[in-house]
Amino acid sequence: MGIEFCASRRNTLGVEWELQLVDVATRALRPEASAVIATLPRADTEGEHPSVKHELMESTVELVSGVCDTVDDALADLSRTLAGLRAAAAPRGIAPACAGAHPFSDWREAVPSPGERYAELLDELQWPARQIQTFGVHVHVGVTDRDKVIPVLNGITAYLPHFLALSASSPFWVGADTGLASARTLVFGALPTAGPPAPLGDWTDFEEFLVALQRAGTIRSIREVWWDVRPHPDFGTVELRVCDGLPTLREIGMVAALAQSLVHRFEVLLDRGVTLPRPAAWLVKENKWRAARHGLDAAVISDRAGCTRALRECIRELAADLAPVSAELGCSAHLATVEEVLAKGASYARQRRVVAAGGTVADVVDALLRELASDTIGV
């Protein structure tokens, strides 16, 4: 049976932002998503695409934008929802923050969200799922034709390290420095269908893959294929899922601009008859690990012979290549935030600087709260 792809009218955007609910007194996570969501207006929490949703753990709320044409539209949508969430959370002594992992709260004390789906996931997956007190940002970009989806997806895999290094924000896990830029990558990567996408040649390969996993009882839907980038047939998008949680809307605008510009460029090349590059699976896996370990200071493998390049240099080159595309899409200012993050450090480095200056992991939480409240990188 074929899987229909509901093609988008253009390279539209949708953003999902997983936020931590932080106790303003203790700086620990508070498992009160259900209570906070219950106080929001019904229009914000119900319907086919609610703007505020539960996630696996009660310490998390997910803000979901509508289908937007531009990065500015997506950020404005998220900003309105964030204001409502703040108003609902403040009377309970809770404030939102974001990073790929909370710096010190213990996953063993996490409270699962209510709902049959979450209970079934925890029962089936056990220990790997119980650790998923992690937070990410997912960017959907519309694709205009089904037959472009797999080439675009394969093309994006070469840039997973770029997105991961710019967003890496989980150096701490249960109060300890892991030595990683993104501990979330390894924690979430323990799930059975997580990681880089399976090697696929075309849409038929994807259909066969998905049908086989459903028939075998491995998954029930595409929602349980947790690839770093995946097709979303119902939405007509490719969904970039590799990013750690981002502390500021500015940084969300940056990754959204990168993603939309990259997909748009790929579509233009396909329309011209260009065959998009498809990096080897081993190279994608190795470079992703290097970005998770070293972040922006990684040296990534640039060819099959094993030559390497500084990831910072590769990111700057990508941003320069995409500058004309971002101008066409109206997101040049957001793409320019790449240089600000390269200069000030991604969140993992900013968090470590707090501790290096004599602060505690609780002080790291305070820094994350300030960054989100002021929408300022490195405040």
Tab-separated table of C-alpha atoms in Angstrom:
chain	number	residue	atom	x	y	z
A	1	MET	CA	0.000	0.000	0.000
A	2	GLY	CA	1.386	3.420	-0.968
A	3	ILE	CA	1.895	6.208	1.547
A	4	GLU	CA	0.476	9.515	0.386
A	5	PHE	CA	2.659	12.589	0.783
A	6	CYS	CA	0.603	15.754	1.236
A	7	ALA	CA	2.937	18.056	-0.661
A	8	SER	CA	3.346	21.617	0.620
A	9	ARG	CA	2.576	24.637	-1.534
A	10	ARG	CA	6.081	26.010	-0.872
A	11	ASN	CA	8.921	25.602	1.616
A	12	THR	CA	6.758	26.471	4.610
A	13	LEU	CA	7.942	26.285	8.217
A	14	GLY	CA	6.703	24.753	11.438
A	15	VAL	CA	8.643	24.677	14.718
A	16	GLU	CA	8.248	22.518	17.821
A	17	TRP	CA	10.058	23.787	20.943
A	18	GLU	CA	10.317	21.561	24.027
A	19	LEU	CA	10.616	23.672	27.186
A	20	GLN	CA	11.616	22.816	30.734
A	21	LEU	CA	9.286	23.739	33.587
A	22	VAL	CA	11.643	25.089	36.262
A	23	ASP	CA	10.871	25.771	39.922
A	24	VAL	CA	12.025	29.370	40.408
A	25	ALA	CA	12.979	28.683	44.030
A	26	THR	CA	14.927	25.432	43.710
A	27	ARG	CA	15.865	25.672	39.990
A	28	ALA	CA	14.898	21.995	39.693
A	29	LEU	CA	12.407	20.651	37.174
A	30	ARG	CA	8.765	20.651	38.237
A	31	PRO	CA	6.520	17.855	36.895
A	32	GLU	CA	3.445	20.063	36.470
A	33	ALA	CA	2.800	20.206	32.741
A	34	SER	CA	-0.756	18.925	33.146
A	35	ALA	CA	-1.601	21.583	35.739
A	36	VAL	CA	-0.059	24.389	33.687
A	37	ILE	CA	-1.659	23.295	30.408
A	38	ALA	CA	-5.052	22.989	32.122
A	39	THR	CA	-5.018	26.724	32.905
A	40	LEU	CA	-4.357	27.781	29.311
A	41	PRO	CA	-7.211	28.880	27.026
A	42	ARG	CA	-8.861	25.916	25.309
A	43	ALA	CA	-7.923	27.259	21.894
A	44	ASP	CA	-4.270	26.893	22.852
A	45	THR	CA	-4.504	23.281	23.983
A	46	GLU	CA	-7.077	21.548	21.785
A	47	GLY	CA	-7.667	20.894	18.124
A	48	GLU	CA	-5.688	19.061	15.480
A	49	HIS	CA	-2.542	21.150	15.978
A	50	PRO	CA	-2.562	22.526	19.554
A	51	SER	CA	-0.036	25.242	20.291
A	52	VAL	CA	0.917	23.740	23.679
A	53	LYS	CA	1.295	19.987	24.111
A	54	HIS	CA	2.405	17.347	26.553
A	55	GLU	CA	5.609	15.430	25.982
A	56	LEU	CA	6.757	12.143	27.509
A	57	MET	CA	7.598	13.646	30.903
A	58	GLU	CA	5.540	16.031	33.033
A	59	SER	CA	8.495	18.388	33.341
A	60	THR	CA	8.119	19.279	29.650
A	61	VAL	CA	5.739	21.342	27.575
A	62	GLU	CA	6.054	21.592	23.824
A	63	LEU	CA	5.200	24.813	22.020
A	64	VAL	CA	4.055	24.246	18.439
A	65	SER	CA	3.853	26.928	15.782
A	66	GLY	CA	1.300	26.914	13.027
A	67	VAL	CA	2.242	26.471	9.373
A	68	CYS	CA	4.229	29.609	8.556
A	69	ASP	CA	5.670	31.093	5.391
A	70	THR	CA	8.624	32.837	7.029
A	71	VAL	CA	10.936	32.542	10.002
A	72	ASP	CA	9.559	35.840	11.338
A	73	ASP	CA	6.045	34.380	11.293
A	74	ALA	CA	7.133	31.244	13.125
A	75	LEU	CA	8.968	33.218	15.825
A	76	ALA	CA	6.025	35.569	16.312
A	77	ASP	CA	3.716	32.568	16.715
A	78	LEU	CA	6.000	30.913	19.282
A	79	SER	CA	6.485	34.206	21.116
A	80	ARG	CA	2.732	34.650	21.596
A	81	THR	CA	2.389	31.118	22.919
A	82	LEU	CA	5.402	31.561	25.201
A	83	ALA	CA	3.804	34.668	26.736
A	84	GLY	CA	0.669	32.670	27.521
A	85	LEU	CA	2.701	29.859	29.028
A	86	ARG	CA	4.624	32.288	31.240
A	87	ALA	CA	1.381	33.800	32.517
A	88	ALA	CA	-0.021	30.365	33.318
A	89	ALA	CA	3.154	29.103	34.994
A	90	ALA	CA	4.145	32.137	37.063
A	91	PRO	CA	1.429	31.806	39.767
A	92	ARG	CA	2.721	28.286	40.435
A	93	GLY	CA	6.289	29.502	40.936
A	94	ILE	CA	7.363	28.009	37.605
A	95	ALA	CA	9.268	29.581	34.723
A	96	PRO	CA	10.210	28.112	31.335
A	97	ALA	CA	13.797	27.469	30.306
A	98	CYS	CA	15.412	25.442	27.570
A	99	ALA	CA	18.495	23.305	27.076
A	100	GLY	CA	18.970	19.799	25.744
A	101	ALA	CA	19.025	18.508	29.328
A	102	HIS	CA	18.397	20.078	32.714
A	103	PRO	CA	21.775	20.643	34.388
A	104	PHE	CA	21.041	18.701	37.571
A	105	SER	CA	17.531	17.191	37.857
A	106	ASP	CA	17.613	13.388	38.031
A	107	TRP	CA	15.822	11.429	35.313
A	108	ARG	CA	15.039	8.716	37.891
A	109	GLU	CA	12.685	11.164	39.614
A	110	ALA	CA	10.863	12.119	36.410
A	111	VAL	CA	7.087	11.766	36.307
A	112	PRO	CA	5.572	10.446	33.049
A	113	SER	CA	2.820	12.438	31.408
A	114	PRO	CA	-0.697	11.001	31.512
A	115	GLY	CA	-2.015	9.230	28.464
A	116	GLU	CA	-2.155	5.729	27.086
A	117	ARG	CA	0.423	6.379	24.360
A	118	TYR	CA	3.091	7.474	26.837
A	119	ALA	CA	2.360	4.543	29.145
A	120	GLU	CA	2.667	2.116	26.236
A	121	LEU	CA	5.958	3.638	25.100
A	122	LEU	CA	7.462	3.349	28.566
A	123	ASP	CA	6.233	-0.212	28.948
A	124	GLU	CA	7.640	-1.251	25.580
A	125	LEU	CA	10.955	0.606	25.611
A	126	GLN	CA	11.707	0.503	29.350
A	127	TRP	CA	15.051	1.968	30.515
A	128	PRO	CA	15.941	3.895	27.333
A	129	ALA	CA	12.581	5.689	27.386
A	130	ARG	CA	12.661	6.349	31.139
A	131	GLN	CA	15.828	8.378	30.670
A	132	ILE	CA	14.210	10.675	28.103
A	133	GLN	CA	14.070	13.758	30.290
A	134	THR	CA	15.584	15.624	27.368
A	135	PHE	CA	14.525	18.621	25.320
A	136	GLY	CA	14.830	19.401	21.628
A	137	VAL	CA	13.760	21.689	18.816
A	138	HIS	CA	12.199	20.217	15.673
A	139	VAL	CA	11.916	22.207	12.445
A	140	HIS	CA	9.485	21.154	9.707
A	141	VAL	CA	10.140	22.486	6.217
A	142	GLY	CA	7.568	21.977	3.484
A	143	VAL	CA	8.563	20.009	0.380
A	144	THR	CA	6.615	20.627	-2.807
A	145	ASP	CA	6.823	17.189	-4.417
A	146	ARG	CA	6.894	13.661	-3.031
A	147	ASP	CA	9.767	12.592	-5.269
A	148	LYS	CA	11.987	15.334	-3.866
A	149	VAL	CA	11.601	14.211	-0.249
A	150	ILE	CA	14.189	11.427	-0.067
A	151	PRO	CA	16.869	13.292	-2.063
A	152	VAL	CA	16.345	16.322	0.220
A	153	LEU	CA	16.490	14.118	3.326
A	154	ASN	CA	19.701	12.452	2.124
A	155	GLY	CA	21.219	15.837	1.339
A	156	ILE	CA	20.458	17.173	4.814
A	157	THR	CA	22.329	14.310	6.488
A	158	ALA	CA	25.637	15.881	5.452
A	159	TYR	CA	24.735	18.899	7.593
A	160	LEU	CA	23.518	17.151	10.749
A	161	PRO	CA	26.800	18.009	12.525
A	162	HIS	CA	26.340	21.693	11.661
A	163	PHE	CA	22.867	21.834	13.196
A	164	LEU	CA	23.893	19.758	16.206
A	165	ALA	CA	27.004	21.787	17.020
A	166	LEU	CA	25.177	25.125	16.750
A	167	SER	CA	22.385	23.893	19.028
A	168	ALA	CA	24.345	21.668	21.449
A	169	SER	CA	23.184	22.564	24.946
A	170	SER	CA	23.441	19.509	27.196
A	171	PRO	CA	26.939	19.271	28.685
A	172	PHE	CA	25.576	18.351	32.123
A	173	TRP	CA	23.623	15.236	33.127
A	174	VAL	CA	22.305	14.787	36.692
A	175	GLY	CA	24.714	17.464	37.936
A	176	ALA	CA	27.885	16.107	36.327
A	177	ASP	CA	29.822	17.456	33.364
A	178	THR	CA	29.668	14.669	30.786
A	179	GLY	CA	32.557	15.963	28.694
A	180	LEU	CA	30.113	16.126	25.778
A	181	ALA	CA	28.619	19.107	24.040
A	182	SER	CA	25.337	17.184	23.670
A	183	ALA	CA	24.606	14.440	26.174
A	184	ARG	CA	21.025	14.494	24.872
A	185	THR	CA	22.278	13.035	21.595
A	186	LEU	CA	23.508	9.881	23.321
A	187	VAL	CA	20.560	9.581	25.700
A	188	PHE	CA	17.956	9.964	22.968
A	189	GLY	CA	20.064	7.867	20.604
A	190	ALA	CA	19.441	4.799	22.769
A	191	LEU	CA	15.904	4.570	21.370
A	192	PRO	CA	15.574	1.797	18.751
A	193	THR	CA	14.646	3.989	15.773
A	194	ALA	CA	16.730	7.047	16.704
A	195	GLY	CA	19.790	8.370	14.911
A	196	PRO	CA	20.537	9.180	11.267
A	197	PRO	CA	17.924	8.007	8.762
A	198	ALA	CA	18.110	4.602	7.144
A	199	PRO	CA	19.755	4.565	3.698
A	200	LEU	CA	16.925	5.205	1.225
A	201	GLY	CA	17.033	5.595	-2.531
A	202	ASP	CA	13.555	6.962	-3.194
A	203	TRP	CA	10.007	7.236	-1.868
A	204	THR	CA	9.270	3.578	-2.647
A	205	ASP	CA	12.147	2.553	-0.363
A	206	PHE	CA	10.621	4.679	2.393
A	207	GLU	CA	7.172	3.145	1.876
A	208	GLU	CA	8.592	-0.367	2.047
A	209	PHE	CA	10.596	0.469	5.164
A	210	LEU	CA	7.646	2.014	7.001
A	211	VAL	CA	5.169	-0.720	6.036
A	212	ALA	CA	7.604	-3.447	7.091
A	213	LEU	CA	8.160	-1.902	10.520
A	214	GLN	CA	4.414	-1.460	11.014
A	215	ARG	CA	3.670	-5.029	9.936
A	216	ALA	CA	6.371	-6.322	12.289
A	217	GLY	CA	4.885	-4.364	15.196
A	218	THR	CA	8.022	-2.257	15.675
A	219	ILE	CA	6.137	1.022	15.159
A	220	ARG	CA	2.557	2.153	14.815
A	221	SER	CA	3.226	5.272	12.760
A	222	ILE	CA	5.946	7.570	11.456
A	223	ARG	CA	5.803	9.318	14.853
A	224	GLU	CA	7.772	6.398	16.299
A	225	VAL	CA	10.577	6.681	13.767
A	226	TRP	CA	12.818	9.067	15.717
A	227	TRP	CA	15.386	9.796	13.037
A	228	ASP	CA	17.508	12.954	13.155
A	229	VAL	CA	15.664	14.008	10.006
A	230	ARG	CA	12.555	12.242	8.723
A	231	PRO	CA	9.747	12.665	6.214
A	232	HIS	CA	6.370	13.619	7.631
A	233	PRO	CA	3.851	12.508	4.984
A	234	ASP	CA	0.772	14.002	6.657
A	235	PHE	CA	2.347	17.449	7.020
A	236	GLY	CA	4.138	17.405	3.670
A	237	THR	CA	7.497	18.184	5.291
A	238	VAL	CA	10.919	16.972	6.136
A	239	GLU	CA	11.374	17.288	9.891
A	240	LEU	CA	14.806	18.143	11.283
A	241	ARG	CA	15.017	16.619	14.766
A	242	VAL	CA	18.739	16.547	15.541
A	243	CYS	CA	18.871	19.861	17.434
A	244	ASP	CA	19.235	20.114	21.191
A	245	GLY	CA	16.855	22.412	23.002
A	246	LEU	CA	17.652	26.055	22.235
A	247	PRO	CA	17.641	28.627	25.056
A	248	THR	CA	16.510	31.611	22.970
A	249	LEU	CA	14.113	32.432	20.187
A	250	ARG	CA	17.072	34.048	18.400
A	251	GLU	CA	18.748	30.657	18.137
A	252	ILE	CA	15.514	29.013	17.019
A	253	GLY	CA	15.339	31.611	14.258
A	254	MET	CA	18.899	30.701	13.295
A	255	VAL	CA	18.266	26.958	12.866
A	256	ALA	CA	14.910	27.605	11.182
A	257	ALA	CA	16.589	29.934	8.682
A	258	LEU	CA	19.320	27.380	8.009
A	259	ALA	CA	16.794	24.581	7.536
A	260	GLN	CA	14.407	26.520	5.290
A	261	SER	CA	17.232	27.915	3.181
A	262	LEU	CA	18.894	24.520	2.799
A	263	VAL	CA	15.684	22.762	1.728
A	264	HIS	CA	14.840	25.571	-0.686
A	265	ARG	CA	18.296	25.376	-2.267
A	266	PHE	CA	17.990	21.602	-2.597
A	267	GLU	CA	14.614	21.935	-4.323
A	268	VAL	CA	16.004	24.473	-6.796
A	269	LEU	CA	18.917	22.160	-7.612
A	270	LEU	CA	16.560	19.221	-8.129
A	271	ASP	CA	14.425	21.329	-10.452
A	272	ARG	CA	17.569	21.970	-12.506
A	273	GLY	CA	18.226	18.253	-12.810
A	274	VAL	CA	21.108	18.185	-10.318
A	275	THR	CA	21.627	14.966	-8.339
A	276	LEU	CA	22.063	15.862	-4.684
A	277	PRO	CA	25.018	14.377	-2.787
A	278	ARG	CA	24.312	11.373	-0.584
A	279	PRO	CA	27.013	10.963	2.070
A	280	ALA	CA	28.042	7.497	3.206
A	281	ALA	CA	26.268	6.221	6.316
A	282	TRP	CA	29.527	5.695	8.199
A	283	LEU	CA	30.602	9.272	7.532
A	284	VAL	CA	27.266	10.689	8.723
A	285	LYS	CA	27.450	8.639	11.932
A	286	GLU	CA	31.069	9.556	12.677
A	287	ASN	CA	30.598	13.267	12.049
A	288	LYS	CA	27.480	13.364	14.187
A	289	TRP	CA	29.432	11.804	17.055
A	290	ARG	CA	32.203	14.368	16.626
A	291	ALA	CA	29.681	17.210	16.863
A	292	ALA	CA	28.033	15.658	19.937
A	293	ARG	CA	31.412	15.270	21.620
A	294	HIS	CA	33.220	18.466	20.656
A	295	GLY	CA	30.470	20.794	19.452
A	296	LEU	CA	31.744	23.748	17.443
A	297	ASP	CA	35.338	22.684	18.075
A	298	ALA	CA	34.904	19.400	16.199
A	299	ALA	CA	36.968	18.435	13.190
A	300	VAL	CA	34.670	16.585	10.784
A	301	ILE	CA	35.576	14.138	8.058
A	302	SER	CA	35.207	15.826	4.694
A	303	ASP	CA	35.695	12.939	2.275
A	304	ARG	CA	35.938	9.158	2.006
A	305	ALA	CA	39.725	9.335	2.278
A	306	GLY	CA	39.441	10.561	5.879
A	307	CYS	CA	40.549	14.189	5.414
A	308	THR	CA	39.145	16.534	8.064
A	309	ARG	CA	38.078	20.161	8.327
A	310	ALA	CA	37.206	22.397	11.247
A	311	LEU	CA	33.442	22.319	11.720
A	312	ARG	CA	33.447	26.059	12.447
A	313	GLU	CA	34.894	26.622	8.989
A	314	CYS	CA	32.274	24.347	7.430
A	315	ILE	CA	29.452	26.190	9.215
A	316	ARG	CA	30.703	29.577	8.047
A	317	GLU	CA	30.963	28.240	4.517
A	318	LEU	CA	27.404	26.895	4.633
A	319	ALA	CA	26.040	30.200	5.948
A	320	ALA	CA	27.854	32.078	3.163
A	321	ASP	CA	26.550	29.679	0.516
A	322	LEU	CA	22.990	30.087	1.785
A	323	ALA	CA	23.109	33.882	2.094
A	324	PRO	CA	21.461	34.544	-1.311
A	325	VAL	CA	18.757	31.966	-0.559
A	326	SER	CA	18.060	33.459	2.870
A	327	ALA	CA	17.726	36.898	1.267
A	328	GLU	CA	15.129	35.496	-1.123
A	329	LEU	CA	13.237	33.897	1.788
A	330	GLY	CA	13.453	36.986	3.999
A	331	CYS	CA	15.494	35.362	6.773
A	332	SER	CA	18.947	36.922	6.290
A	333	ALA	CA	18.954	38.493	9.763
A	334	HIS	CA	18.247	35.116	11.336
A	335	LEU	CA	20.950	33.381	9.318
A	336	ALA	CA	23.372	36.064	10.536
A	337	THR	CA	22.887	34.759	14.102
A	338	VAL	CA	25.185	31.893	13.089
A	339	GLU	CA	28.145	34.254	13.383
A	340	GLU	CA	26.964	35.465	16.803
A	341	VAL	CA	26.810	31.892	18.096
A	342	LEU	CA	30.228	31.121	16.641
A	343	ALA	CA	31.599	34.190	18.459
A	344	LYS	CA	29.842	33.755	21.825
A	345	GLY	CA	29.695	29.977	21.869
A	346	ALA	CA	26.805	27.559	21.591
A	347	SER	CA	24.840	26.951	24.775
A	348	TYR	CA	27.032	24.062	25.974
A	349	ALA	CA	30.050	26.418	26.074
A	350	ARG	CA	28.092	29.244	27.709
A	351	GLN	CA	26.870	26.869	30.412
A	352	ARG	CA	30.386	25.630	31.113
A	353	ARG	CA	31.640	29.214	31.425
A	354	VAL	CA	29.212	29.760	34.315
A	355	VAL	CA	30.767	26.865	36.227
A	356	ALA	CA	34.326	27.814	35.227
A	357	ALA	CA	33.690	31.256	36.767
A	358	GLY	CA	32.846	29.619	40.103
A	359	GLY	CA	29.130	29.046	39.635
A	360	THR	CA	27.084	25.949	40.365
A	361	VAL	CA	24.743	23.959	38.160
A	362	ALA	CA	21.912	25.914	39.810
A	363	ASP	CA	23.598	29.076	38.529
A	364	VAL	CA	23.600	27.486	35.077
A	365	VAL	CA	19.810	27.180	35.337
A	366	ASP	CA	19.622	30.863	36.287
A	367	ALA	CA	21.637	31.728	33.184
A	368	LEU	CA	19.269	29.682	31.000
A	369	LEU	CA	16.253	31.415	32.569
A	370	ARG	CA	17.812	34.834	31.869
A	371	GLU	CA	18.637	33.981	28.283
A	372	LEU	CA	15.102	32.868	27.484
A	373	ALA	CA	13.477	35.786	29.359
A	374	SER	CA	15.625	38.380	27.577
A	375	ASP	CA	16.042	36.487	24.285
A	376	THR	CA	19.732	37.331	24.522
A	377	ILE	CA	22.561	34.929	23.729
A	378	GLY	CA	25.084	34.776	26.558
A	379	VAL	CA	23.436	37.339	28.841
